[in-house]
C-alpha cells in the first residue's frame, strides 16, 4: 500500500481551498451583502415631496395634546415622487445634513437595511451628508457615543441580520437629566435629524424627543421595529397604516423552520411531545404565524384564552343561583386540562407524540396570573417611587421579596402598597412553584414591561399537564390506541384467537380502527383479573406474551422536549420581504427628513400586495398615543396591538385547529416552510398573517 502523502500544517493553512473554507465570509454571505433591494417607484424620482392624506383621522387623547403640543397636529403624509421643484425647495432638499440613527430594544432582522436605505438615499442627494450611528442604543445618545457610518461599514452589513453594526440597548430616555444629555449630544453633533428604530416604547420615546427638540430644529423620525409584530397602526376608522413591524416575518419563518423540523422528527420516532415556547411578549402574533406556517398539532393563542367562557360552569352556577366569575377567561388549571385532552385524543389514535406551540406571553391571559402580574407591577412600581434603592436591589433574593410581600399582608410595613396584596394573594402565590414565583418577581425592563422571556412559561404549563395526565392514566383514560390489524397480527402470531380476546380487552372492539384497552385495565394486575374473570386464564397462570405485548403498547409514557425559540430567530438574516421592506423604510425616513417632517413614523402601505403597489408614508406618532399604566402610574404611550380574535388570520387558525391536531387515524398535516432563502421562485414573499388579515377587517360566519 502506498504511504499517505504528508503535508505541513503551514502549507495546509496557506492553501487557497483551505483559506476559503475557513474564511469568516462565505459565498452565501457575499451574495447576500451584494443584493440590491428594489425601491418603490417614488424613490426613483430625483426628489420626493410629502402630501397630507386627509382620509386618515385620529381620536386624540387630551393628555397627548397637553404633553406633545408641537407635534400633535401632525397628519398622515404620503411620500410622492417629484421630477422638479422650485429652486428654494430643491436647495433645501439637497442640503448637506447630519443625521443620527439609533437602534432601540431587541434586535430585529432588517435593521441594517434601514440604515442602508437611509444612507443610500441621503448620500445620493448630497454626498456631504453625514450619518452617525449611536452606539449601544439610546445610551449612545445620552453619553455621546457614536460612529460616523462609512460606505464600507454600511456595505458590510447590507441584508444581514442583527444590529451588530452599531449594537442596541434598552435604555429609555425618560427623565430630565437623560433628555438634557441627549439634547446636548444632538447639539454638539449639529444634528438635523435623529432616527429612532424601535418598538412601541421606543417610538413613544421618539415622540417625546421630537417634542423636546422641536425648537432646536432637530427632527425626530421613528421606524416600526420588533419581531413581536405588536406595532400595528390603524386610524380611528380602522384603516390600516402600518400592518406589520419589520423583522416579524423573518423571526416567524426562522421559528417555523425549526418547529417544522421538530414536526418531522416527532412523527418519525413517535415518542416525544415537543413543547416550543416562542417569543413575542404579551401578543401571540408570532405563535399565530408559526401555526399558519407549520400546522403544528396545537398552538395556544393567549388572546383566545382570555376570550374563553366556561359554559358548563355558567350553567352550574345558574342552577345554584350564584354568580361564578371564574367561568370567564381561562385558568391555568383549565388550560392544562384542555392541553391534556388534546394529548389524549391523539394518543387514542396511536399518536403519543406531537408539537405544541406556546407563546411566551400566554400567562398574561390567564386569569390568576394576570392579577399577580398587575399587582406585583404596582407593588414594585410603588416601591421604586418611594425609595432610593430599587425593589430588586433592596430585596435581591426570592426569600427577601416574599418576606416583603408577607409584611404587606401583615400591614407591618405601612407602604403605599399595603392594600394591594392581601392574605388570599399570599396564599395563592405560595401555592405556585418557586421558579415561577421567581419569574413573576423578576425585574421589569426599563419600560416597565414584564419580561416574559425570563419566565419558564412552558414549564409552568407542562408541570400541570404531567400531573393531570398521571391522574388520567390512573383513571384508565389516557391510553394509546392499538390499531386493530396490529392486534390481530400479534395475536395470530402468538397462536391466540383475536376474536376471543378482543371483546375482553377493548372497550370499542369492532367499532373503531384504533382499539382502546378497557378503562378498568390499568395495570398488569387488573389485566390479569379481567382475563381470569373471563375464564381465559387460571389464577396461577401468567398472562400470555401477545396480550402482555399489546397491553404494554397501550401504556403511554408522556415524554417531552422543551425548546425556546426567540433569540435565534431574532438574530436570523432577513427574509427577502424584510430586506426590501426595511431598505424602503430607510428611504422613507430620508424623504420625511428632507421634507422637514418630525414626530412621524416611517411606514409602507399595501405591504400585502405586489411590491409595485407599496406606498411609503409618514404616520404621526403623537395622535396615536394614549394613557396606560406603567410601573404603577399612568403614562402616555403607543398602544401595543394584540391578536384580534375576529381577524381572518386568527379565524383561519381556529377553523383548522382540529385538522392540525390530527387526532384521527392517518397522517399529520404538517407544513414545511423550509429555510429562509434569499432568492428563488418558490420563496414565500410575505407573512401569511399579513395576507389573510388584508382580506377583510372582520369575518362573518357562513350563516351570518
Ligand atoms: P422588542 O420589543 O424590543 O423588539 O424586543 C422583542 C423581544 O425579543 C421579545 O420578543 C422578548 O420578550 C424580549 O425582546 C426579550 O428581551 P431581552 O432581549 O431583554 O431578553
XYZ file of C-alpha atoms and ligand atoms in Angstrom:
724
model
C 0.000 0.000 0.000
C 1.419 3.448 -0.843
C 2.390 5.640 2.094
C -0.117 8.504 2.600
C 1.495 11.766 1.497
C 2.186 14.251 4.259
C 1.588 17.973 4.167
C 2.993 20.585 6.556
C 0.401 22.463 8.621
C 1.646 25.902 7.475
C 1.349 24.785 3.851
C -2.145 23.447 4.517
C -3.225 26.746 6.048
C -1.826 28.660 3.066
C -3.699 26.526 0.579
C -6.363 28.675 -1.185
C -9.056 25.993 -0.761
C -8.383 25.814 2.980
C -8.292 29.592 3.292
C -11.644 29.776 1.522
C -13.135 27.049 3.676
C -12.236 28.722 6.967
C -12.818 32.351 5.944
C -15.324 34.314 8.067
C -17.143 35.376 4.929
C -18.636 32.593 2.825
C -20.177 32.670 -0.626
C -23.730 32.886 0.690
C -22.858 35.975 2.717
C -21.087 37.575 -0.237
C -24.202 37.103 -2.311
C -26.386 38.450 0.463
C -24.466 41.667 1.021
C -24.320 42.279 -2.721
C -28.098 42.106 -3.128
C -29.669 45.457 -4.053
C -33.292 45.618 -2.879
C -35.653 47.285 -5.343
C -37.035 50.689 -4.347
C -40.616 51.950 -4.515
C -41.281 53.961 -7.675
C -41.382 57.286 -5.809
C -37.765 56.852 -4.751
C -36.642 56.685 -8.364
C -37.531 60.360 -8.815
C -34.858 62.993 -8.185
C -36.977 64.500 -5.375
C -39.791 63.465 -3.147
C -42.461 65.598 -1.525
C -44.983 64.967 1.225
C -48.736 65.264 0.697
C -51.213 65.273 3.549
C -53.640 62.379 3.343
C -56.864 63.616 4.891
C -58.698 60.296 4.721
C -56.987 59.237 7.957
C -58.352 60.637 11.231
C -57.451 60.054 14.867
C -59.151 60.386 18.238
C -56.668 62.425 20.166
C -56.054 61.939 23.868
C -56.238 65.145 25.925
C -53.009 64.292 27.639
C -51.276 63.860 24.269
C -52.473 67.348 23.367
C -51.008 68.712 26.546
C -47.676 66.893 26.511
C -46.950 66.820 22.780
C -48.242 70.190 21.632
C -45.595 70.707 18.895
C -46.349 67.504 17.029
C -49.963 66.738 17.908
C -51.327 68.419 14.774
C -49.230 66.182 12.500
C -51.144 64.270 9.832
C -50.527 61.201 7.697
C -48.108 62.179 4.948
C -47.855 60.392 1.623
C -44.389 60.345 0.065
C -44.641 61.343 -3.598
C -42.085 61.342 -6.365
C -41.258 64.662 -7.985
C -39.119 65.459 -11.015
C -38.667 69.138 -10.426
C -39.371 71.759 -7.776
C -38.799 75.422 -7.035
C -35.104 76.274 -6.592
C -35.530 77.048 -2.935
C -37.236 73.698 -2.314
C -34.557 71.871 -4.262
C -31.831 73.615 -2.345
C -33.346 72.718 0.957
C -33.923 69.116 -0.107
C -30.348 68.766 -1.270
C -28.613 70.479 1.596
C -25.887 68.582 3.450
C -27.274 67.200 6.683
C -26.090 65.498 9.827
C -28.373 62.600 10.656
C -28.111 60.363 13.722
C -29.623 56.906 13.895
C -30.113 54.610 16.875
C -31.435 51.096 17.415
C -33.570 50.723 20.482
C -34.774 47.482 22.084
C -34.276 43.916 20.915
C -32.657 43.174 17.544
C -34.984 42.623 14.623
C -33.891 41.293 11.232
C -33.622 44.031 8.628
C -32.378 46.840 10.872
C -29.135 47.164 8.927
C -31.128 47.756 5.765
C -32.961 50.683 7.368
C -29.528 52.233 7.785
C -28.510 51.215 4.243
C -31.707 52.662 2.732
C -31.262 55.928 4.609
C -27.550 56.080 3.827
C -28.035 55.480 0.090
C -30.908 57.965 -0.221
C -29.095 60.658 1.750
C -25.740 60.248 0.006
C -27.398 60.174 -3.399
C -28.969 63.556 -2.753
C -25.863 65.021 -1.152
C -22.634 63.058 -0.653
C -21.619 65.533 2.040
C -24.473 64.417 4.283
C -23.091 62.569 7.281
C -24.811 59.669 9.017
C -23.893 58.956 12.632
C -24.767 55.703 14.324
C -25.313 55.964 18.084
C -23.695 53.020 19.831
C -25.368 50.570 22.218
C -28.839 52.010 21.828
C -30.193 55.184 23.461
C -27.221 55.152 25.882
C -25.161 56.219 22.869
C -27.256 59.392 22.557
C -27.172 60.105 26.282
C -23.405 59.522 26.579
C -22.482 60.938 23.177
C -21.071 57.599 21.921
C -21.356 57.321 18.182
C -19.511 56.453 14.991
C -19.766 58.074 11.621
C -21.021 55.467 9.198
C -18.872 54.986 6.135
C -19.931 53.284 2.934
C -17.523 50.481 3.693
C -19.160 49.816 7.061
C -22.688 50.016 5.673
C -21.786 47.701 2.770
C -20.514 45.092 5.180
C -23.966 44.709 6.751
C -26.389 45.032 3.839
C -29.190 42.439 4.051
C -27.538 40.900 7.111
C -29.380 40.146 10.363
C -28.851 41.581 13.829
C -27.987 45.097 14.921
C -24.275 44.353 15.029
C -23.218 47.446 13.089
C -23.971 49.844 15.945
C -25.472 47.476 18.590
C -28.591 48.198 20.555
C -29.819 48.742 24.103
C -32.988 49.108 26.107
C -32.358 52.364 27.962
C -35.296 54.730 27.936
C -34.707 58.479 27.739
C -37.291 59.050 30.426
C -36.117 61.766 32.766
C -34.967 65.361 32.605
C -31.310 64.507 33.001
C -31.249 61.920 30.204
C -33.307 64.225 27.989
C -30.893 67.148 28.574
C -27.849 64.973 27.881
C -29.436 63.658 24.667
C -30.286 67.138 23.550
C -26.722 68.205 24.259
C -25.322 65.354 22.130
C -27.602 66.301 19.233
C -26.492 69.924 19.524
C -22.817 69.034 19.644
C -23.147 66.874 16.561
C -25.196 69.618 14.920
C -27.800 67.035 14.048
C -30.570 67.961 11.667
C -32.396 64.762 12.427
C -32.439 61.784 14.733
C -33.875 58.432 13.651
C -35.137 56.035 16.323
C -35.543 52.461 15.133
C -37.588 50.733 17.797
C -40.779 49.195 19.100
C -43.866 50.819 20.584
C -41.999 52.132 23.614
C -39.105 53.460 21.552
C -41.461 55.204 19.127
C -43.175 56.692 22.167
C -39.739 57.920 23.183
C -39.216 59.283 19.660
C -42.369 61.397 20.013
C -41.139 62.896 23.284
C -37.719 63.592 21.752
C -39.424 65.274 18.779
C -41.397 67.465 21.165
C -38.332 68.257 23.255
C -36.046 69.127 20.329
C -38.667 70.835 18.204
C -37.350 74.288 18.972
C -33.736 73.181 18.445
C -34.771 72.273 14.895
C -33.821 68.594 15.355
C -36.327 66.434 13.507
C -37.080 63.027 15.045
C -38.372 60.139 12.953
C -39.384 56.697 14.238
C -39.212 53.340 12.450
C -41.506 50.425 13.475
C -39.218 47.611 14.536
C -39.943 44.448 16.504
C -40.133 40.766 15.814
C -43.189 40.663 18.108
C -45.395 42.180 15.388
C -47.245 44.203 18.002
C -46.921 47.592 16.317
C -49.885 47.627 14.014
C -51.326 51.052 13.393
C -54.835 51.914 12.288
C -56.632 55.221 12.260
C -59.872 55.905 14.164
C -61.918 54.278 11.387
C -59.785 51.144 11.409
C -57.893 51.896 8.196
C -54.511 50.182 8.243
C -51.473 52.455 8.314
C -48.814 50.030 9.484
C -49.776 46.394 9.043
C -46.604 44.906 10.424
C -43.325 45.892 12.010
C -40.149 44.772 10.295
C -38.397 41.609 11.443
C -41.643 39.791 12.244
C -41.620 37.801 9.032
C -38.032 36.656 9.443
C -38.387 35.655 13.087
C -41.620 33.789 12.370
C -40.011 31.980 9.429
C -36.929 31.089 11.440
C -39.037 29.700 14.295
C -41.262 27.910 11.801
C -38.396 26.210 10.063
C -37.072 24.868 13.350
C -40.525 23.845 14.564
C -41.392 22.184 11.239
C -38.187 20.165 11.620
C -39.396 19.074 15.048
C -42.685 18.017 13.465
C -40.683 15.799 11.133
C -38.641 14.366 13.967
C -41.680 13.867 16.215
C -43.590 11.993 13.541
C -40.553 9.857 12.756
C -39.555 8.489 16.127
C -43.067 8.922 17.533
C -42.044 9.201 21.161
C -41.884 12.892 22.129
C -44.181 15.812 22.598
C -42.111 18.855 21.685
C -43.164 21.923 23.610
C -42.000 25.085 21.875
C -42.161 28.441 23.570
C -41.942 31.253 21.025
C -41.103 34.881 21.699
C -43.492 37.742 21.250
C -44.049 39.246 24.716
C -47.748 39.620 25.510
C -49.088 39.284 21.978
C -49.352 35.916 20.230
C -48.762 37.226 16.674
C -45.614 35.145 16.243
C -47.288 31.974 17.527
C -50.197 32.587 15.154
C -47.880 32.917 12.157
C -45.972 29.800 13.279
C -49.291 27.913 13.376
C -50.042 29.023 9.818
C -46.543 28.163 8.645
C -46.159 24.745 10.294
C -49.621 23.375 11.157
C -48.168 22.174 14.461
C -50.611 19.973 16.358
C -51.564 22.538 18.932
C -50.858 26.272 19.153
C -52.019 28.257 22.125
C -53.085 31.808 21.381
C -53.160 33.929 24.530
C -55.821 36.335 23.271
C -58.120 33.384 22.600
C -57.763 32.126 26.165
C -58.795 35.500 27.561
C -61.955 35.220 25.492
C -62.820 31.806 26.845
C -66.148 31.215 28.598
C -66.728 28.005 30.525
C -70.397 27.385 29.694
C -70.600 24.259 31.850
C -69.588 26.321 34.872
C -72.065 29.036 33.952
C -74.866 26.516 33.700
C -73.950 25.016 37.057
C -73.827 28.455 38.658
C -77.194 29.339 37.185
C -78.747 26.217 38.664
C -77.245 27.041 42.026
C -78.388 30.654 41.633
C -74.883 32.003 42.169
C -72.553 34.075 40.026
C -69.334 32.332 39.021
C -66.873 34.918 37.736
C -64.219 32.249 37.243
C -66.254 30.956 34.295
C -64.967 33.888 32.248
C -61.410 33.610 30.980
C -59.159 30.606 31.278
C -57.462 29.454 34.448
C -54.102 27.723 34.431
C -55.723 24.524 35.638
C -58.306 24.630 32.876
C -55.647 25.287 30.259
C -53.753 22.231 31.421
C -56.978 20.206 31.117
C -57.569 21.384 27.551
C -53.974 20.516 26.664
C -54.288 17.043 28.242
C -57.462 16.460 26.306
C -55.670 17.114 23.013
C -52.781 14.844 24.037
C -55.242 12.072 24.966
C -57.175 12.400 21.732
C -54.002 11.913 19.711
C -52.867 9.012 21.883
C -56.201 7.322 21.256
C -55.323 7.058 17.564
C -51.832 5.819 18.273
C -50.091 9.205 18.163
C -48.416 9.629 21.503
C -46.278 12.422 20.121
C -46.795 15.891 18.764
C -45.766 19.517 18.710
C -47.240 22.150 20.992
C -46.516 25.849 20.412
C -46.795 28.155 23.406
C -46.482 31.953 23.049
C -44.125 33.296 25.694
C -46.750 35.747 26.940
C -49.577 33.235 27.242
C -49.668 33.501 31.025
C -50.623 37.170 30.770
C -54.008 35.963 29.539
C -54.567 33.507 32.364
C -56.924 34.909 34.980
C -54.983 34.381 38.159
C -51.571 35.121 36.651
C -52.763 38.373 35.123
C -53.854 39.504 38.577
C -50.450 38.623 40.023
C -48.609 40.466 37.234
C -50.690 43.626 37.686
C -50.424 43.575 41.479
C -46.698 42.874 41.511
C -46.062 45.564 38.865
C -47.880 48.049 41.098
C -46.023 46.953 44.228
C -42.614 47.126 42.539
C -43.510 50.448 40.863
C -44.704 51.944 44.147
C -41.622 50.759 45.969
C -39.281 52.263 43.363
C -41.114 55.570 43.533
C -40.856 55.791 47.308
C -37.305 54.598 47.923
C -33.776 55.449 46.869
C -32.875 51.848 46.187
C -34.981 49.974 43.676
C -37.035 46.939 44.717
C -34.666 44.375 43.221
C -31.531 45.782 44.850
C -33.352 46.147 48.167
C -34.607 42.541 48.068
C -32.140 40.592 45.956
C -33.240 37.065 46.901
C -36.595 35.399 46.429
C -36.971 34.908 50.170
C -36.453 38.584 50.841
C -39.027 39.501 48.205
C -41.531 37.043 49.640
C -40.899 38.358 53.123
C -41.619 41.887 51.884
C -44.923 40.678 50.413
C -45.785 38.967 53.694
C -45.089 42.171 55.563
C -47.522 43.973 53.260
C -50.181 41.443 54.243
C -49.465 41.894 57.930
C -49.613 45.639 57.408
C -46.374 45.953 59.386
C -44.800 47.895 56.609
C -47.230 50.771 56.074
C -46.153 51.057 52.496
C -48.384 52.570 49.779
C -48.874 49.034 48.541
C -50.141 47.510 51.778
C -53.679 47.323 50.414
C -52.611 45.845 47.050
C -51.507 42.457 48.409
C -53.810 40.556 50.727
C -53.765 37.278 52.612
C -55.565 35.474 49.769
C -52.934 36.676 47.251
C -50.227 35.481 49.562
C -51.839 32.085 49.967
C -52.306 31.584 46.218
C -48.818 32.869 45.483
C -47.319 30.407 47.950
C -49.029 27.585 46.073
C -47.100 28.162 42.867
C -43.659 26.621 42.278
C -40.621 28.570 43.398
C -39.145 29.011 39.912
C -42.404 30.580 38.797
C -42.620 32.842 41.852
C -39.128 33.964 40.952
C -40.225 34.563 37.352
C -43.172 36.682 38.410
C -40.956 38.736 40.664
C -38.229 39.230 38.083
C -37.041 42.731 37.291
C -39.229 44.666 34.812
C -37.427 46.104 31.787
C -36.586 49.800 31.510
C -40.040 50.477 30.040
C -41.761 48.740 32.957
C -42.695 45.703 30.839
C -42.897 42.263 32.374
C -40.007 40.182 30.995
C -41.804 37.155 29.626
C -38.696 35.707 28.016
C -37.254 35.202 31.506
C -40.140 33.033 32.708
C -40.300 29.317 32.044
C -43.873 29.522 30.772
C -43.693 26.102 29.178
C -42.528 24.507 32.411
C -45.397 26.027 34.377
C -47.878 24.526 31.955
C -46.053 21.240 31.496
C -45.815 20.509 35.207
C -49.598 20.780 35.481
C -50.117 18.755 32.305
C -47.837 15.976 33.557
C -49.642 15.814 36.897
C -53.051 15.652 35.301
C -52.033 13.091 32.677
C -50.840 10.936 35.584
C -54.319 11.141 37.093
C -55.958 10.362 33.751
C -53.671 7.387 33.313
C -54.681 6.040 36.705
C -58.306 6.501 35.768
C -57.635 4.469 32.630
C -58.465 7.348 30.290
C -55.042 8.173 28.901
C -54.060 5.223 26.748
C -52.508 4.617 23.372
C -54.959 3.233 20.840
C -53.924 -0.072 19.211
C -54.531 -0.491 15.511
C -56.991 -3.370 15.005
C -54.899 -5.008 12.277
C -51.862 -4.897 14.512
C -53.781 -6.556 17.339
C -54.997 -9.318 15.039
C -51.491 -9.917 13.685
C -49.877 -10.031 17.133
C -52.476 -12.450 18.452
C -52.348 -14.739 15.451
C -48.565 -14.792 15.539
C -48.753 -15.917 19.169
C -51.362 -18.567 18.349
C -54.265 -16.764 20.070
C -57.691 -16.032 18.655
C -58.195 -12.261 18.377
C -61.981 -12.685 18.155
C -61.997 -14.369 21.537
C -59.799 -11.868 23.350
C -60.873 -8.650 21.621
C -64.161 -8.126 23.500
C -62.446 -8.795 26.852
C -59.596 -6.363 26.290
C -61.125 -3.443 24.413
C -63.997 -1.131 25.066
C -64.532 -0.396 21.373
C -63.873 -3.811 19.867
C -65.080 -3.889 16.229
C -66.195 -0.275 16.487
C -63.079 1.646 15.530
C -59.804 1.298 13.722
C -57.923 2.121 16.909
C -58.803 -0.067 19.855
C -58.837 1.272 23.393
C -57.986 -1.047 26.267
C -60.861 -1.016 28.779
C -60.715 1.745 31.389
C -60.704 -0.824 34.194
C -57.452 -2.323 32.900
C -54.771 -0.011 34.226
C -52.053 -2.442 35.321
C -50.829 -5.968 34.767
C -52.785 -6.940 37.852
C -56.067 -5.537 36.528
C -55.318 -7.093 33.132
C -54.911 -10.493 34.737
C -58.086 -10.014 36.755
C -60.021 -9.298 33.533
C -58.631 -12.446 31.884
C -59.278 -14.610 34.932
C -62.792 -13.245 35.280
C -63.497 -14.076 31.642
C -62.314 -17.616 32.272
C -59.360 -17.266 29.842
C -56.693 -17.622 32.475
C -56.244 -19.593 35.677
C -55.225 -17.834 38.897
C -51.735 -19.333 38.737
C -51.174 -18.827 35.037
C -49.171 -15.983 33.557
C -50.559 -13.519 31.042
C -49.906 -14.795 27.501
C -46.996 -12.929 25.861
C -49.001 -11.473 22.897
C -51.560 -9.968 25.291
C -48.851 -8.566 27.519
C -47.201 -7.070 24.431
C -50.424 -5.364 23.345
C -51.037 -4.096 26.858
C -47.517 -2.637 27.059
C -48.029 -0.867 23.759
C -51.164 0.767 25.125
C -49.447 2.275 28.166
C -48.381 5.834 27.351
C -45.199 7.450 28.548
C -45.500 11.206 28.301
C -42.007 12.172 27.192
C -41.343 15.805 26.418
C -38.641 18.007 24.993
C -38.851 21.711 25.616
C -37.495 24.383 23.294
C -37.356 28.143 23.335
C -37.403 29.988 20.036
C -36.526 33.619 20.424
C -33.000 34.919 20.307
C -32.101 32.572 17.444
C -34.859 33.859 15.131
C -34.247 37.419 16.242
C -30.664 37.080 15.019
C -31.538 35.468 11.700
C -30.632 37.036 8.362
C -33.737 38.750 6.996
C -36.135 37.202 4.518
C -36.319 38.870 1.130
C -39.551 40.523 2.273
C -37.822 42.072 5.294
C -34.776 43.097 3.206
C -36.942 45.018 0.763
C -39.316 46.357 3.410
C -36.526 47.741 5.585
C -34.490 49.198 2.746
C -37.577 51.122 1.658
C -38.281 52.188 5.232
C -34.792 53.709 5.261
C -35.554 55.539 2.030
C -38.866 56.726 3.508
C -37.038 58.068 6.559
C -34.851 60.184 4.320
C -37.851 61.581 2.414
C -39.515 62.539 5.691
C -36.357 64.255 6.904
C -35.645 66.019 3.615
C -39.195 67.362 3.624
C -38.965 68.738 7.143
C -41.144 66.204 8.997
C -40.744 65.468 12.690
C -42.628 63.280 15.180
C -43.536 60.926 12.306
C -43.024 57.191 11.972
C -41.945 55.834 8.601
C -44.248 53.153 7.204
C -45.310 51.494 3.979
C -48.876 50.909 2.870
C -50.076 47.833 0.925
C -47.363 45.500 2.212
C -49.618 42.550 1.453
C -49.771 43.499 -2.210
C -47.321 43.159 -5.012
C -44.202 45.250 -4.411
C -45.189 47.712 -7.140
C -48.210 48.760 -5.059
C -46.204 49.619 -1.938
C -46.718 53.255 -0.861
C -44.351 54.935 1.612
C -45.917 57.218 4.210
C -45.240 59.061 7.447
C -47.572 58.289 10.365
C -47.974 60.963 13.059
C -46.964 59.363 16.374
C -48.490 61.801 18.867
C -52.152 61.303 17.807
C -51.729 57.554 18.359
C -50.730 57.895 21.985
C -52.975 57.132 24.921
C -52.679 56.737 28.686
C -51.626 53.358 30.049
C -50.491 52.135 33.422
C -46.733 51.635 33.508
C -44.682 50.867 36.606
C -47.767 51.679 38.645
C -48.520 55.086 37.119
C -50.381 56.398 34.064
C -48.120 57.208 31.145
C -48.667 58.372 27.598
C -47.640 55.521 25.295
C -48.271 53.924 21.924
C -50.705 51.055 22.226
C -49.401 47.508 21.678
C -51.526 45.536 19.299
C -52.525 42.038 20.313
C -54.112 39.323 18.188
C -57.673 40.236 17.204
C -59.764 37.112 17.703
C -62.080 38.318 14.930
C -59.276 38.749 12.426
C -59.171 36.462 9.397
C -55.750 35.046 10.343
C -56.955 34.012 13.771
C -60.246 32.632 12.462
C -58.437 30.542 9.878
C -56.179 29.051 12.543
C -59.187 28.359 14.749
C -61.017 26.659 11.887
C -58.081 24.375 11.157
C -57.407 23.587 14.797
C -58.958 20.112 14.707
C -57.434 19.243 11.368
C -53.932 20.186 12.528
C -54.397 18.395 15.837
C -54.863 15.360 13.589
C -56.419 13.243 16.317
C -57.686 10.897 13.623
C -56.161 7.817 12.038
C -53.745 8.674 9.268
C -51.012 11.165 8.681
C -50.463 14.523 10.358
C -50.911 17.695 8.320
C -47.579 19.353 8.958
C -46.388 22.079 6.597
C -42.727 22.736 5.832
C -41.912 26.351 5.036
C -38.237 25.407 4.595
C -35.214 27.529 5.378
C -35.107 31.274 4.874
C -33.723 31.651 1.407
C -32.715 34.795 -0.205
C -33.822 34.124 -3.720
C -35.708 31.518 -5.686
C -39.088 31.416 -7.351
C -40.739 29.362 -4.652
C -39.532 31.626 -1.854
C -42.537 32.896 0.066
C -42.696 36.631 -0.301
C -44.701 37.818 2.709
C -46.149 36.691 6.044
C -49.308 34.586 5.865
C -50.926 36.615 8.680
C -50.448 39.745 6.590
C -52.068 38.188 3.528
C -55.049 36.828 5.436
C -55.700 39.939 7.501
C -55.627 42.119 4.398
C -58.606 40.163 3.117
C -61.001 41.869 5.499
C -61.096 43.512 8.887
C -63.592 41.089 10.362
C -65.051 37.867 9.058
C -68.623 36.783 9.195
C -69.523 33.121 9.626
C -71.379 31.465 6.720
C -74.763 31.679 8.493
C -74.473 35.402 9.271
P -38.507 44.468 21.309
O -39.873 44.639 21.849
O -37.539 45.403 21.855
O -38.485 44.440 19.814
O -37.980 43.028 21.741
C -38.711 41.915 21.475
C -38.249 40.725 22.281
O -37.452 39.893 21.500
C -39.437 39.978 22.875
O -39.986 39.067 21.963
C -38.836 39.352 24.099
O -39.796 39.129 25.096
C -37.861 40.387 24.556
O -37.492 41.117 23.423
C -36.638 39.790 25.185
O -35.932 40.805 25.801
P -34.382 40.731 26.132
O -33.649 40.977 24.854
O -34.193 41.842 27.078
O -34.087 39.392 26.704
